[in-house]
Coordinates of C-alpha atoms and ligand atoms in Angstrom, one line a residue:
M1 CA 0.0 0.0 0.0
A2 CA 1.5 3.3 -1.1
D3 CA 2.0 6.1 1.4
T4 CA -0.6 8.8 1.6
I5 CA 0.6 12.2 0.5
L6 CA 0.6 13.3 4.1
S7 CA 2.8 10.4 5.3
A8 CA 5.1 10.6 2.3
A9 CA 5.5 14.4 2.7
A10 CA 6.6 13.8 6.3
K11 CA 9.5 11.6 5.0
H12 CA 10.7 14.6 2.9
P13 CA 10.5 17.5 5.3
K14 CA 10.8 21.0 4.0
P15 CA 13.8 22.9 5.5
E16 CA 12.3 25.5 7.9
D17 CA 12.7 29.2 7.1
K18 CA 13.5 28.4 3.5
S19 CA 11.3 29.6 0.7
F20 CA 11.5 28.4 -2.9
K21 CA 10.6 29.8 -6.3
Y22 CA 10.2 28.1 -9.6
G23 CA 12.4 30.4 -11.8
T24 CA 13.8 30.4 -15.3
A25 CA 15.7 27.3 -14.6
G26 CA 13.1 25.5 -12.4
F27 CA 14.3 25.1 -8.8
R28 CA 18.1 25.3 -8.4
M29 CA 20.3 25.5 -5.3
K30 CA 22.5 23.4 -3.0
A31 CA 21.4 19.8 -3.4
N32 CA 20.9 19.2 0.3
L33 CA 18.0 21.7 0.3
L34 CA 16.1 20.1 -2.5
D35 CA 14.7 16.9 -1.1
S36 CA 11.3 18.3 -0.2
V37 CA 11.1 20.3 -3.4
V38 CA 11.8 17.3 -5.7
F39 CA 9.2 15.2 -3.8
R40 CA 6.6 17.9 -4.4
V41 CA 7.6 18.4 -8.0
G42 CA 6.6 14.7 -8.3
L43 CA 3.2 15.6 -7.1
V44 CA 2.9 18.6 -9.5
A45 CA 4.0 16.4 -12.4
A46 CA 1.2 14.0 -11.7
L47 CA -1.4 16.9 -11.4
R48 CA -0.2 18.4 -14.7
S49 CA -0.4 15.1 -16.5
R50 CA -3.9 14.5 -15.2
K51 CA -4.9 18.0 -16.2
L52 CA -3.8 17.2 -19.7
S53 CA -5.7 13.9 -19.8
G54 CA -2.7 11.6 -19.1
Q55 CA -0.3 13.2 -21.6
T56 CA 3.3 12.5 -20.4
I57 CA 5.2 15.1 -18.4
G58 CA 9.0 15.1 -18.1
V59 CA 11.0 15.9 -15.0
M60 CA 14.7 16.6 -15.3
I61 CA 17.0 16.7 -12.3
T62 CA 20.0 18.8 -13.1
A63 CA 21.8 22.1 -12.2
S64 CA 23.3 22.6 -15.7
H65 CA 26.4 24.7 -15.4
N66 CA 26.3 25.2 -11.6
P67 CA 29.0 23.7 -9.4
P68 CA 28.8 20.0 -8.5
E69 CA 27.3 20.5 -5.0
D70 CA 24.2 22.1 -6.5
N71 CA 21.3 20.4 -8.1
G72 CA 17.9 21.4 -9.6
V73 CA 14.7 20.2 -11.0
K74 CA 12.4 21.3 -13.8
L75 CA 9.3 20.1 -15.5
V76 CA 8.8 19.5 -19.2
D77 CA 5.4 20.0 -20.9
P78 CA 4.1 17.3 -23.4
M79 CA 5.5 18.9 -26.6
G80 CA 8.9 19.2 -25.0
D81 CA 8.4 22.8 -24.1
M82 CA 9.2 24.4 -20.7
L83 CA 6.4 24.2 -18.2
E84 CA 3.5 26.6 -18.8
A85 CA 4.0 29.8 -16.8
S86 CA 0.9 29.6 -14.6
W87 CA 2.0 26.2 -13.4
E88 CA 5.3 27.7 -12.3
G89 CA 3.2 29.5 -9.7
Y90 CA 1.3 26.3 -8.6
T91 CA 4.6 24.5 -8.3
T92 CA 6.0 27.3 -6.1
I93 CA 2.9 27.2 -3.9
L94 CA 3.2 23.4 -3.3
A95 CA 7.0 23.7 -2.8
N96 CA 6.4 26.2 0.0
A97 CA 3.5 24.5 1.9
P98 CA 4.3 23.3 5.4
D99 CA 4.7 19.5 5.5
A100 CA 1.4 18.9 7.2
E101 CA -0.4 21.0 4.6
V102 CA 1.0 19.5 1.4
E103 CA -1.9 17.0 1.0
G104 CA -4.4 19.8 1.5
V105 CA -2.7 22.1 -1.0
Y106 CA -2.5 19.3 -3.5
H107 CA -6.2 18.6 -3.3
K108 CA -7.0 22.3 -3.3
L109 CA -5.1 22.6 -6.6
E110 CA -6.9 19.5 -7.9
T111 CA -10.3 21.1 -7.2
E112 CA -9.4 24.7 -8.3
L113 CA -7.9 23.5 -11.6
N114 CA -10.7 21.1 -12.2
I115 CA -8.5 18.0 -12.4
N116 CA -10.2 14.6 -12.4
P117 CA -8.3 12.5 -9.8
E118 CA -9.2 9.4 -11.8
S119 CA -7.5 10.5 -15.0
P120 CA -4.2 8.7 -15.7
A121 CA -1.0 10.5 -14.7
R122 CA 2.2 9.6 -16.7
V123 CA 5.7 10.9 -16.0
I124 CA 9.2 10.3 -17.3
Y125 CA 12.3 11.5 -15.7
A126 CA 16.1 11.6 -16.0
R127 CA 19.1 13.2 -14.3
D128 CA 22.6 14.5 -15.0
T129 CA 25.8 13.0 -13.5
R130 CA 25.7 14.8 -10.1
P131 CA 26.3 12.6 -7.0
S132 CA 23.1 14.0 -5.4
G133 CA 21.0 12.8 -8.4
P134 CA 20.0 9.3 -7.2
T135 CA 18.8 10.5 -3.7
L136 CA 16.7 13.2 -5.3
V137 CA 15.3 10.6 -7.7
T138 CA 14.1 8.6 -4.6
A139 CA 12.3 11.7 -3.4
L140 CA 10.7 12.3 -6.9
V141 CA 9.5 8.6 -7.0
D142 CA 8.0 8.9 -3.5
G143 CA 6.0 11.9 -4.9
L144 CA 5.0 10.1 -8.0
K145 CA 3.9 7.0 -6.0
A146 CA 1.9 9.1 -3.5
A147 CA 0.1 10.8 -6.4
R148 CA -0.5 7.4 -8.0
A149 CA 1.3 8.3 -11.2
E150 CA 2.8 5.8 -13.7
Y151 CA 6.5 6.6 -14.4
T152 CA 9.5 5.6 -16.3
D153 CA 13.1 6.2 -15.2
Y154 CA 15.4 7.2 -18.2
K155 CA 18.4 7.3 -15.8
L156 CA 21.2 9.5 -17.1
L157 CA 20.3 11.8 -20.0
T158 CA 21.1 15.3 -21.3
T159 CA 18.3 17.8 -20.7
P160 CA 17.5 18.1 -24.4
Q161 CA 17.3 14.3 -24.7
L162 CA 14.6 14.3 -22.0
H163 CA 12.7 17.0 -23.9
Y164 CA 13.0 15.0 -27.1
L165 CA 11.6 11.8 -25.4
T166 CA 8.7 13.7 -23.8
R167 CA 7.6 15.0 -27.2
C168 CA 8.2 11.6 -28.9
I169 CA 6.0 9.8 -26.3
N170 CA 3.1 12.3 -26.7
T171 CA 3.2 12.3 -30.5
E172 CA 3.8 8.6 -31.0
G173 CA 1.5 7.2 -33.7
T174 CA 0.2 10.6 -34.8
P175 CA 1.0 12.6 -37.9
Q176 CA 3.1 14.9 -35.7
S177 CA 5.3 11.9 -34.6
Y178 CA 8.6 13.3 -33.5
G179 CA 10.8 10.2 -33.4
V180 CA 11.3 6.8 -31.9
V181 CA 10.7 6.8 -28.1
S182 CA 14.2 5.8 -26.9
E183 CA 17.6 7.2 -26.4
K184 CA 18.8 5.1 -29.4
G185 CA 16.0 6.7 -31.4
Y186 CA 17.5 10.1 -30.6
Y187 CA 20.9 9.1 -31.8
E188 CA 19.5 7.5 -35.0
K189 CA 17.5 10.5 -35.8
L190 CA 20.4 12.9 -35.4
G191 CA 22.9 10.6 -37.1
A192 CA 20.7 10.1 -40.2
A193 CA 19.8 13.8 -40.5
F194 CA 23.4 14.8 -40.2
A195 CA 24.5 12.4 -42.9
R196 CA 21.8 13.8 -45.2
A197 CA 22.7 17.4 -44.3
I198 CA 26.5 17.1 -45.1
K199 CA 26.1 14.8 -48.2
G200 CA 28.6 15.8 -50.8
K201 CA 30.4 18.3 -48.5
K202 CA 33.7 18.0 -46.7
I203 CA 34.2 18.8 -43.1
S204 CA 37.7 20.1 -42.7
G205 CA 39.8 18.8 -39.8
P206 CA 38.7 17.7 -36.3
V207 CA 36.5 19.5 -33.8
I208 CA 37.5 19.3 -30.2
V209 CA 34.5 19.0 -27.9
D210 CA 34.9 19.9 -24.2
C211 CA 32.0 18.1 -22.4
A212 CA 32.4 20.0 -19.0
N213 CA 32.9 16.6 -17.4
G214 CA 29.2 16.2 -17.5
V215 CA 26.5 13.9 -19.0
G216 CA 27.2 15.3 -22.5
G217 CA 30.5 13.3 -22.5
P218 CA 29.1 9.8 -22.4
K219 CA 26.1 10.8 -24.6
L220 CA 28.3 12.4 -27.2
T221 CA 30.5 9.3 -27.2
E222 CA 27.4 7.2 -27.8
L223 CA 26.2 9.5 -30.6
L224 CA 29.5 9.1 -32.4
K225 CA 28.6 5.5 -33.2
Y226 CA 25.7 6.8 -35.3
L227 CA 27.6 9.6 -37.2
P228 CA 29.4 9.1 -40.5
K229 CA 33.1 8.7 -39.8
A230 CA 35.8 11.1 -41.0
L231 CA 37.3 8.5 -43.3
E232 CA 34.0 8.0 -45.0
G233 CA 33.5 11.8 -45.6
G234 CA 32.0 12.4 -42.1
I235 CA 33.2 14.1 -38.9
D236 CA 36.2 13.7 -36.7
I237 CA 35.1 14.5 -33.1
K238 CA 37.7 14.6 -30.3
V239 CA 35.9 14.3 -27.0
V240 CA 37.7 16.0 -24.0
N241 CA 36.8 16.8 -20.4
N242 CA 34.8 13.6 -20.4
D243 CA 35.5 12.5 -16.7
V244 CA 32.2 11.7 -15.1
L245 CA 33.8 9.6 -12.4
R246 CA 35.3 12.5 -10.4
P247 CA 32.2 14.5 -9.5
E248 CA 34.2 17.5 -8.4
S249 CA 35.4 18.0 -11.9
L250 CA 31.9 18.8 -13.3
N251 CA 31.9 22.3 -14.8
H252 CA 35.2 23.0 -13.1
E253 CA 37.4 25.2 -15.2
C254 CA 35.8 23.9 -18.3
G255 CA 32.4 23.9 -20.1
A256 CA 30.4 26.5 -22.0
D257 CA 29.7 28.8 -19.0
F258 CA 33.4 28.9 -18.0
V259 CA 34.4 29.7 -21.6
K260 CA 31.7 32.4 -22.1
T261 CA 32.1 34.2 -18.8
K262 CA 35.9 34.0 -18.5
Q263 CA 36.3 34.6 -22.3
R264 CA 39.1 32.1 -22.5
A265 CA 39.6 28.4 -23.3
P266 CA 39.6 25.8 -20.4
P267 CA 43.1 25.7 -18.9
S268 CA 43.3 22.0 -19.7
S269 CA 42.9 22.7 -23.4
K270 CA 45.7 21.4 -25.6
A271 CA 44.2 22.9 -28.8
G272 CA 46.7 24.4 -31.2
P273 CA 46.3 27.6 -33.2
N274 CA 43.2 27.8 -35.4
D275 CA 41.9 24.4 -34.0
R276 CA 38.1 24.3 -34.0
C277 CA 36.9 23.9 -30.4
C278 CA 33.6 23.9 -28.6
S279 CA 32.3 23.5 -25.1
L280 CA 29.0 22.0 -23.8
D281 CA 27.6 22.8 -20.3
G282 CA 26.9 20.2 -17.6
D283 CA 23.6 19.1 -19.0
A284 CA 24.5 19.7 -22.7
D285 CA 21.9 22.3 -23.6
R286 CA 24.4 25.1 -24.2
L287 CA 27.2 25.3 -26.8
I288 CA 30.0 27.8 -27.3
Y289 CA 32.6 27.6 -30.1
Y290 CA 36.1 29.2 -30.0
F291 CA 39.6 29.0 -31.4
T292 CA 43.0 30.7 -30.9
D293 CA 44.1 33.0 -33.7
P294 CA 47.9 33.2 -33.9
E295 CA 47.6 37.0 -34.3
H296 CA 44.7 38.0 -32.2
G297 CA 44.7 35.3 -29.5
F298 CA 41.5 33.7 -28.1
R299 CA 38.3 34.2 -30.2
L300 CA 34.9 33.4 -28.8
L301 CA 32.1 32.3 -31.1
D302 CA 29.1 32.4 -28.8
G303 CA 25.3 32.0 -29.0
D304 CA 25.0 35.2 -31.1
R305 CA 27.4 33.8 -33.6
I306 CA 25.6 30.5 -33.8
A307 CA 22.3 32.4 -34.4
T308 CA 23.8 34.6 -37.1
L309 CA 25.4 31.6 -38.8
A310 CA 22.2 29.5 -38.7
A311 CA 20.0 32.5 -39.9
S312 CA 22.3 33.3 -42.8
F313 CA 22.5 29.7 -43.9
I314 CA 18.8 29.0 -43.7
G315 CA 18.0 32.3 -45.3
D316 CA 20.3 31.5 -48.2
L317 CA 18.8 28.0 -48.6
S318 CA 15.3 29.3 -48.6
R319 CA 16.2 31.7 -51.4
E320 CA 17.9 28.9 -53.4
A321 CA 14.8 26.8 -52.8
G322 CA 12.6 29.6 -54.1
L323 CA 10.8 30.0 -50.8
A324 CA 12.1 33.3 -49.6
D325 CA 8.8 35.2 -50.3
E326 CA 6.7 32.5 -48.6
L327 CA 8.6 32.1 -45.4
K328 CA 9.2 34.6 -42.6
I329 CA 12.6 34.1 -41.1
G330 CA 13.5 36.0 -37.9
V331 CA 16.0 35.9 -35.0
V332 CA 15.1 36.2 -31.4
Q333 CA 17.7 37.5 -28.9
T334 CA 17.9 38.9 -25.3
A335 CA 19.4 42.1 -24.1
Y336 CA 22.7 40.2 -23.6
A337 CA 23.1 39.8 -27.3
N338 CA 26.1 41.7 -28.5
G339 CA 25.0 44.9 -30.2
A340 CA 27.2 44.1 -33.2
S341 CA 25.4 40.9 -33.8
T342 CA 22.0 42.6 -33.8
K343 CA 23.3 45.2 -36.3
Y344 CA 24.7 42.4 -38.5
I345 CA 21.4 40.5 -38.5
V346 CA 19.3 43.6 -39.4
N347 CA 21.7 45.3 -41.8
G348 CA 23.9 42.5 -43.1
L349 CA 21.4 39.7 -43.3
G350 CA 18.3 41.8 -43.7
L351 CA 16.3 39.8 -41.1
P352 CA 14.1 41.1 -38.3
V353 CA 15.3 40.8 -34.7
V354 CA 13.0 40.5 -31.7
C355 CA 14.3 41.0 -28.1
T356 CA 12.7 39.1 -25.2
P357 CA 13.4 38.9 -21.5
T358 CA 16.1 36.4 -20.4
G359 CA 15.0 32.7 -20.2
V360 CA 14.6 30.4 -23.1
K361 CA 10.9 29.9 -22.7
H362 CA 10.5 33.6 -23.7
L363 CA 12.7 33.2 -26.7
H364 CA 11.1 29.9 -27.8
H365 CA 7.7 31.5 -27.6
A366 CA 8.7 34.5 -29.7
A367 CA 10.5 32.3 -32.2
K368 CA 7.3 30.5 -32.9
N369 CA 5.9 33.7 -34.5
F370 CA 8.2 33.1 -37.5
D371 CA 8.2 30.3 -40.0
V372 CA 11.8 29.9 -39.3
G373 CA 12.6 31.2 -35.8
V374 CA 16.2 31.2 -34.8
Y375 CA 16.7 31.9 -31.1
F376 CA 19.9 31.9 -29.0
E377 CA 20.9 33.4 -25.7
A378 CA 24.4 34.8 -26.0
N379 CA 25.5 32.1 -23.5
G380 CA 24.9 29.4 -26.2
H381 CA 21.4 28.1 -25.4
G382 CA 19.2 28.1 -28.4
T383 CA 17.7 26.3 -31.4
V384 CA 15.7 26.9 -34.6
V385 CA 12.0 26.2 -34.7
F386 CA 10.1 25.6 -38.0
S387 CA 6.4 26.4 -38.4
P388 CA 4.0 23.8 -39.8
Q389 CA 3.8 26.0 -43.0
A390 CA 7.6 25.8 -43.3
L391 CA 7.7 22.0 -42.9
K392 CA 4.9 21.7 -45.5
A393 CA 6.7 23.9 -48.0
F394 CA 10.0 22.0 -47.6
N395 CA 8.1 18.7 -48.1
T396 CA 5.8 19.6 -50.9
K397 CA 7.5 22.2 -53.1
S398 CA 8.5 20.6 -56.5
P399 CA 12.0 21.7 -57.4
E400 CA 12.5 23.5 -60.7
S401 CA 16.3 22.8 -60.8
P402 CA 18.9 20.4 -59.3
A403 CA 20.1 23.4 -57.2
Q404 CA 16.5 23.9 -55.8
A405 CA 16.2 20.2 -55.1
G406 CA 19.5 20.2 -53.2
A407 CA 18.5 23.2 -51.1
L408 CA 15.1 21.6 -50.3
E409 CA 16.8 18.4 -49.3
T410 CA 19.2 20.2 -47.0
L411 CA 16.3 22.1 -45.4
R412 CA 14.4 18.9 -44.8
A413 CA 17.5 17.3 -43.2
L414 CA 17.9 20.4 -41.0
T415 CA 14.4 20.1 -39.6
D416 CA 15.3 16.6 -38.4
L417 CA 18.8 17.6 -37.2
I418 CA 17.7 20.5 -35.2
N419 CA 16.0 19.7 -31.9
Q420 CA 12.7 21.5 -32.1
T421 CA 11.9 21.2 -28.4
V422 CA 14.7 23.1 -26.8
G423 CA 18.4 24.2 -27.2
D424 CA 20.5 21.1 -27.6
A425 CA 24.3 21.4 -27.6
L426 CA 24.8 18.1 -29.5
S427 CA 22.3 18.9 -32.2
D428 CA 23.5 22.5 -32.4
M429 CA 27.1 21.3 -32.8
L430 CA 26.2 19.1 -35.7
L431 CA 24.3 22.1 -37.2
V432 CA 27.3 24.4 -36.9
E433 CA 29.6 21.6 -38.4
T434 CA 27.1 21.2 -41.3
I435 CA 27.0 24.9 -42.0
L436 CA 30.8 25.4 -41.9
A437 CA 31.2 22.4 -44.3
H438 CA 28.6 23.9 -46.7
K439 CA 30.3 27.3 -46.6
S440 CA 33.8 25.8 -46.6
W441 CA 34.5 28.1 -43.7
T442 CA 37.1 27.8 -40.9
P443 CA 36.2 29.4 -37.6
R444 CA 38.3 32.4 -38.6
E445 CA 36.1 33.1 -41.6
W446 CA 33.0 32.7 -39.3
D447 CA 34.6 35.1 -36.9
L448 CA 35.2 37.7 -39.6
T449 CA 31.5 38.1 -40.4
Y450 CA 31.3 41.0 -37.8
T451 CA 33.3 42.3 -34.9
D452 CA 31.9 42.0 -31.4
L453 CA 31.7 45.1 -29.3
P454 CA 33.9 44.6 -26.2
N455 CA 31.5 43.8 -23.3
R456 CA 31.5 43.0 -19.6
L457 CA 29.0 41.2 -17.4
V458 CA 29.3 41.8 -13.7
R459 CA 27.6 40.2 -10.8
V460 CA 26.6 42.7 -8.1
E461 CA 25.7 41.7 -4.6
V462 CA 22.8 43.8 -3.4
T463 CA 20.6 43.7 -0.3
D464 CA 17.4 43.1 -2.1
R465 CA 17.5 42.1 -5.8
Y466 CA 13.6 42.2 -6.0
M467 CA 13.6 45.9 -5.7
Y468 CA 15.1 46.2 -9.2
K469 CA 12.1 46.1 -11.7
T470 CA 12.5 46.3 -15.4
T471 CA 10.6 46.9 -18.6
D472 CA 11.4 46.8 -22.4
A473 CA 12.7 43.2 -22.4
E474 CA 14.7 44.0 -19.3
R475 CA 16.6 46.8 -21.0
K476 CA 15.3 49.5 -18.7
L477 CA 14.8 49.8 -15.0
V478 CA 11.5 51.3 -13.8
E479 CA 12.4 50.8 -10.1
P480 CA 14.2 52.1 -8.1
A481 CA 12.9 55.4 -9.4
G482 CA 15.6 57.6 -11.0
L483 CA 18.2 55.0 -11.4
Q484 CA 17.6 54.4 -15.1
E485 CA 18.1 58.1 -15.8
Q486 CA 21.4 58.0 -14.1
I487 CA 22.5 54.9 -16.1
D488 CA 21.5 56.7 -19.3
G489 CA 23.6 59.7 -18.3
L490 CA 26.6 57.5 -17.9
V491 CA 26.0 55.5 -21.1
K492 CA 25.9 58.7 -23.1
K493 CA 29.6 59.4 -22.2
F494 CA 30.8 56.2 -24.0
K495 CA 31.2 55.6 -27.7
D496 CA 28.9 52.8 -28.8
G497 CA 27.9 52.5 -25.1
R498 CA 25.0 50.3 -23.9
S499 CA 24.3 49.1 -20.4
F500 CA 21.5 47.6 -18.4
A501 CA 20.9 46.1 -15.0
R502 CA 18.5 43.3 -14.0
A503 CA 17.9 41.0 -11.1
S504 CA 19.2 37.4 -11.8
G505 CA 16.4 34.8 -12.0
T506 CA 18.7 32.0 -10.8
E507 CA 20.8 33.5 -8.1
D508 CA 20.6 36.2 -5.4
A509 CA 22.4 39.0 -7.3
L510 CA 22.0 41.8 -9.7
R511 CA 23.6 41.5 -13.2
V512 CA 25.1 44.5 -14.9
Y513 CA 26.0 44.3 -18.6
A514 CA 27.9 46.9 -20.5
E515 CA 29.4 47.2 -24.0
A516 CA 31.4 50.0 -25.6
A517 CA 33.9 50.7 -28.4
T518 CA 36.9 49.5 -26.5
R519 CA 37.7 46.9 -23.8
A520 CA 38.7 49.6 -21.3
E521 CA 35.5 51.6 -21.8
A522 CA 33.3 48.5 -21.5
D523 CA 35.0 47.6 -18.2
D524 CA 34.8 51.2 -17.0
L525 CA 31.1 51.6 -17.9
A526 CA 30.2 48.3 -16.3
S527 CA 31.9 49.1 -13.0
K528 CA 30.4 52.6 -12.9
V529 CA 26.9 51.3 -13.5
A530 CA 27.5 48.6 -10.9
A531 CA 28.6 51.2 -8.3
L532 CA 25.6 53.3 -9.1
C533 CA 23.2 50.3 -8.6
K534 CA 24.8 49.4 -5.3
Q535 CA 24.1 52.9 -3.9
Y536 CA 20.3 52.4 -4.1
Ligands
LIG1 P1 19.9 34.8 -14.8 O1 20.6 34.2 -13.6 O2 18.5 35.1 -14.7 O3 20.7 35.9 -15.4 C1 21.0 32.8 -16.3 C2 21.4 33.2 -17.7 C3 20.2 33.0 -18.6 C4 19.6 31.6 -18.5 C5 19.4 31.2 -17.1 C6 19.0 29.8 -17.0 C7 22.9 35.0 -18.3 C8 23.3 36.4 -18.2 N1 21.9 34.6 -17.7 O4 19.9 33.6 -15.9 O5 20.6 33.4 -19.9 O6 20.4 30.7 -19.2 O7 20.6 31.4 -16.3 O8 20.0 28.9 -17.0 O9 23.7 34.2 -19.0
LIG2 ZN1 22.4 23.8 -19.2

C-alpha cells in the first residue's frame, strides 16, 4: 500500500525558514536543500499530467552549469516545451507549503484546476551525473507514488534528450510523430539527419569538444557511433573533459559557461592555433565555439554567432529553394546579445530581430511567431523552430532545378537535425559543423562576419534584488525610481555605449551588462553602472 501524500511528505520534510521559487531554470540550489522540493515536483508532475488527460510530463534533475554540490529540478510539458507559466506558480505554492499542509494544498489545486483525480498520470524523468541525483530521484519517485502516477526512469540523459523523449511519447502514432521513443531513437534521428545534411560536403579537420565533465561526455561518445566517420566523408570529433567519475570536476574550469564568462579556453585545453573547439555545459543544452588566432589570441564564437550563422545559412537555402517570399525568417535575442550581432542580422542579413526577457521559454515562444525562428541566448542556449507551414513547404514544393532540389533536401535534413523542443548542444554542434562544411569556412572566416563590441558582465551583490524592476525586455529599470536616468547619463559618455541592470532569475544578485567601443571603456562603464546600482 503506497504512502498517503501526508505520510510521504513527512519523509521529505521542508527545511524550515526556506522559501522556494520556480524560476527560469526551475528550482536550483545546494542539493541538500532540494529533497522536499523534488518530492513535491513529483506531485505537481502527476497533477499536470492528469490536467492534460494523461499526456506524459517530463522531469529533469540537473543544475546545468552550476557547481557539483548544486542540483535542480524542472518540468517539461508534453510537446517538450518548458512548463507553462501559470504552473510555475502552482509548483511554487506546493514547494512552500508546510509538510502537514502538502496534502491539503495538493487537493485544493486539484479542485481549483478542475482536475479529475481518476485521470491517468504519466511521468518520465532523468538526471545528470551529479552525485546527489540518485537520492533526489528517490524523493521524486515517492512523490509520484503518493500521487498514483505511472512513471519511467530514463536514468542519465542530457536535458534536451529528455525534452525529445517527452515529445516523442506524446506524439507517437500521430501525424506529428517526432521520433522513436528511446535514447537510441534520438541518436539514430540525429545521425541520419546529419548524414543527409552534409552529403557531398567536406568537413575540414577535427572538432575538439569539451564536455564539461558532465553527462554530455558519455552521450556524445554514444552519438559518435551513429555519425558518418571522418574517413567516410563524415566528422572527426575529439571528446575532451569527459570525466564523469570524479564528480568534483563537473563544470570545473571547463564547459560552456566557463568559456563564455571568462572569455578564455579551459586551462586544460591542448588545442593548437586555429583548431576548431567547442564546449558544452553540464547538461548539454548550451554550446560555445572558440579558437585561438595566432595573431589575435582567443576568439569566442558564442550563441549570437551560432544564431547569425544559422540564420544566414537557412536564409540562403530558402532563397535557393525559391521559398524566400513564402517564409518569414527571424531571429530572437535577449538584451545580452552583442549589439554588433543585432546590427549584422538587421543590416547584413536583412532579417528582423525580436528582443525578449532572459530565459529560453520567452525566446522559444517569440521564435514560434516566425516560419523559421532562430533563437539563441548569448551564452549558447538556443535552437531553430520551424512552423507547420515551413515544414509543409519543404516537403511539398516541387523543385525547378537540381540546385533547388539540393536546397530543399538540406532544409528537410535540418528540420530533423535541429532539436525543435529546446536548445540542444549536441544537435547545435552538428548544425554548426554542417554549415561550416557547406560554406567551406574555418572558424576564422566565421569570426570575420562581424566584430563583437567589447563587453563586460558583472555580478553585483545587493541587499534586495527584488527591488530592481525592469521593462522593455529587461533593458530599462522602472524601479528604483531615478536609477535608469542616471544609467542613461553614464552611457551617453561612452562611444557605442550600452548598459543595463536586471535581477538574476537564478541567483541572489543583480547583473550589470555593458558594452562600448573599447575593452577599457566597456569595463569602465560596467563598473560605474554597478557602483551606481549598489548605492540604491
Ligand atoms: P539569470 O541568472 O536570470 O541571469 C542565467 C542566464 C540566462 C539563462 C538562465 C537559466 C545570463 C546572463 N543569464 O539567468 O541566460 O540561461 O541562467 O540557466 O547568461
Ligand atoms: Zn544547461
